[in-house]
One Martini backbone bead per residue (centre of mass of N, CA, C, O) as a GRO file, in nm:
protein
  125
    1MET     BB    1   2.214  -2.154  -4.207
    2SER     BB    2   2.246  -2.328  -3.925
    3ALA     BB    3   2.188  -2.360  -3.626
    4ALA     BB    4   2.427  -2.555  -3.568
    5PHE     BB    5   2.573  -2.358  -3.733
    6VAL     BB    6   2.801  -2.136  -3.595
    7ARG     BB    7   3.064  -1.893  -3.622
    8ARG     BB    8   3.297  -1.839  -3.424
    9LEU     BB    9   3.565  -1.804  -3.583
   10SER     BB   10   3.846  -1.770  -3.681
   11ALA     BB   11   4.167  -1.935  -3.860
   12PHE     BB   12   4.472  -1.997  -4.028
   13GLY     BB   13   4.605  -2.193  -3.773
   14LEU     BB   14   4.678  -2.506  -3.683
   15LEU     BB   15   4.814  -2.663  -3.447
   16GLY     BB   16   4.629  -2.860  -3.259
   17PHE     BB   17   4.576  -3.159  -3.035
   18VAL     BB   18   4.427  -3.175  -2.702
   19ARG     BB   19   4.460  -3.347  -2.373
   20PHE     BB   20   4.388  -3.439  -2.026
   21LEU     BB   21   4.118  -3.600  -1.924
   22GLU     BB   22   3.805  -3.547  -2.076
   23GLY     BB   23   3.930  -3.381  -2.317
   24TYR     BB   24   3.943  -3.217  -2.602
   25PHE     BB   25   4.180  -2.991  -2.777
   26MET     BB   26   4.178  -2.684  -3.017
   27VAL     BB   27   4.437  -2.544  -3.168
   28LEU     BB   28   4.475  -2.179  -3.244
   29VAL     BB   29   4.512  -1.983  -3.523
   30THR     BB   30   4.347  -1.604  -3.448
   31LYS     BB   31   4.653  -1.450  -3.472
   32ARG     BB   32   4.875  -1.283  -3.750
   33ARG     BB   33   5.232  -1.166  -3.876
   34LYS     BB   34   5.401  -1.046  -4.121
   35VAL     BB   35   5.798  -1.099  -4.097
   36ALA     BB   36   5.865  -1.288  -4.376
   37THR     BB   37   6.022  -1.316  -4.700
   38ILE     BB   38   6.072  -1.574  -4.879
   39GLY     BB   39   6.022  -1.538  -5.119
   40TYR     BB   40   5.680  -1.649  -5.174
   41HIS     BB   41   5.748  -1.665  -4.910
   42PHE     BB   42   5.546  -1.670  -4.557
   43VAL     BB   43   5.621  -1.538  -4.246
   44TYR     BB   44   5.459  -1.644  -3.901
   45LYS     BB   45   5.353  -1.465  -3.600
   46ILE     BB   46   5.243  -1.541  -3.357
   47GLU     BB   47   4.987  -1.379  -3.158
   48GLU     BB   48   4.704  -1.584  -3.147
   49THR     BB   49   4.518  -1.780  -2.918
   50GLU     BB   50   4.325  -2.083  -2.885
   51THR     BB   51   4.084  -2.289  -2.730
   52VAL     BB   52   3.860  -2.586  -2.837
   53PRO     BB   53   3.641  -2.759  -2.750
   54LEU     BB   54   3.529  -3.092  -2.836
   55ALA     BB   55   3.311  -3.209  -2.644
   56ALA     BB   56   3.010  -3.249  -2.612
   57ASP     BB   57   2.976  -3.176  -2.279
   58ILE     BB   58   3.130  -2.912  -2.163
   59ALA     BB   59   3.054  -2.840  -1.908
   60ALA     BB   60   3.206  -3.162  -1.761
   61VAL     BB   61   3.491  -3.001  -1.872
   62ALA     BB   62   3.466  -2.738  -1.656
   63SER     BB   63   3.399  -2.824  -1.391
   64SER     BB   64   3.660  -3.003  -1.344
   65PRO     BB   65   3.960  -2.935  -1.161
   66HIS     BB   66   4.158  -3.089  -1.333
   67GLU     BB   67   4.117  -2.982  -1.617
   68GLN     BB   68   4.133  -2.665  -1.522
   69ARG     BB   69   4.468  -2.672  -1.470
   70TYR     BB   70   4.549  -2.790  -1.737
   71HIS     BB   71   4.416  -2.540  -1.913
   72LYS     BB   72   4.599  -2.340  -1.747
   73THR     BB   73   4.876  -2.444  -1.778
   74PHE     BB   74   4.875  -2.405  -2.093
   75GLN     BB   75   4.769  -2.104  -2.118
   76SER     BB   76   5.088  -2.015  -2.025
   77ILE     BB   77   5.167  -2.082  -2.294
   78ASP     BB   78   5.356  -1.828  -2.476
   79LEU     BB   79   5.247  -1.879  -2.839
   80SER     BB   80   5.309  -1.525  -2.846
   81SER     BB   81   5.667  -1.627  -2.870
   82ASN     BB   82   5.809  -1.751  -3.110
   83PHE     BB   83   5.656  -1.801  -3.329
   84TYR     BB   84   5.679  -1.948  -3.608
   85TYR     BB   85   5.509  -1.984  -3.947
   86SER     BB   86   5.404  -2.160  -4.247
   87HIS     BB   87   5.275  -2.322  -4.541
   88SER     BB   88   5.549  -2.354  -4.791
   89TYR     BB   89   5.808  -2.307  -4.553
   90ASP     BB   90   6.103  -2.443  -4.430
   91ILE     BB   91   6.160  -2.368  -4.097
   92THR     BB   92   6.327  -2.625  -4.031
   93HIS     BB   93   6.571  -2.502  -4.205
   94THR     BB   94   6.782  -2.378  -4.425
   95LEU     BB   95   6.860  -2.256  -4.703
   96GLN     BB   96   7.050  -2.429  -4.811
   97HIS     BB   97   6.903  -2.671  -4.767
   98ASN     BB   98   6.617  -2.585  -4.967
   99MET     BB   99   6.853  -2.506  -5.219
  100ALA     BB  100   6.958  -2.776  -5.327
  101LEU     BB  101   6.689  -2.843  -5.507
  102GLY     BB  102   6.506  -2.561  -5.539
  103ASN     BB  103   6.193  -2.651  -5.489
  104ASN     BB  104   6.195  -2.926  -5.393
  105LEU     BB  105   6.127  -2.986  -5.035
  106GLU     BB  106   6.092  -3.315  -5.029
  107LEU     BB  107   6.370  -3.386  -5.161
  108VAL     BB  108   6.533  -3.286  -4.959
  109SER     BB  109   6.362  -3.368  -4.631
  110GLY     BB  110   6.199  -3.605  -4.656
  111GLY     BB  111   5.966  -3.440  -4.520
  112GLU     BB  112   6.160  -3.414  -4.212
  113PRO     BB  113   6.231  -3.230  -4.033
  114ALA     BB  114   6.407  -3.022  -3.777
  115TRP     BB  115   6.417  -3.149  -3.466
  116ARG     BB  116   6.556  -2.870  -3.346
  117PHE     BB  117   6.288  -2.692  -3.437
  118VAL     BB  118   6.097  -2.909  -3.284
  119TRP     BB  119   5.935  -2.841  -2.973
  120ASN     BB  120   5.722  -3.102  -2.943
  121GLU     BB  121   5.904  -3.397  -3.033
  122TYR     BB  122   5.827  -3.616  -2.798
  123LEU     BB  123   5.521  -3.602  -2.859
  124LEU     BB  124   5.554  -3.716  -3.157
  125LYS     BB  125   5.687  -4.038  -3.076
   0.00000   0.00000   0.00000
């Protein structure tokens, strides 16, 4: 393995990207717990997350007091309480909705989530 590429952490999922003032951060699920099984689909609860800076000059991002304040505020959101996900099952819709056309969830939902369960819906529009 090249010295330029060193594994920093392992992750189970990518929650998304955020940008405050100076640069982007990647939010990763670093610890999860299986809490349910629906048929052959596993549902996980987020236990721990990590925010990884993506800026080329990490020192400049870390030295900005405003950036630190926004980052600290973002970190105060407890993503490990009551946040669930599944890699293969749409947990934003009811079981009845998902079972309407059998295994083809793409046809049932049209690829759209049930927006009432998407916590950051307003940011996605």
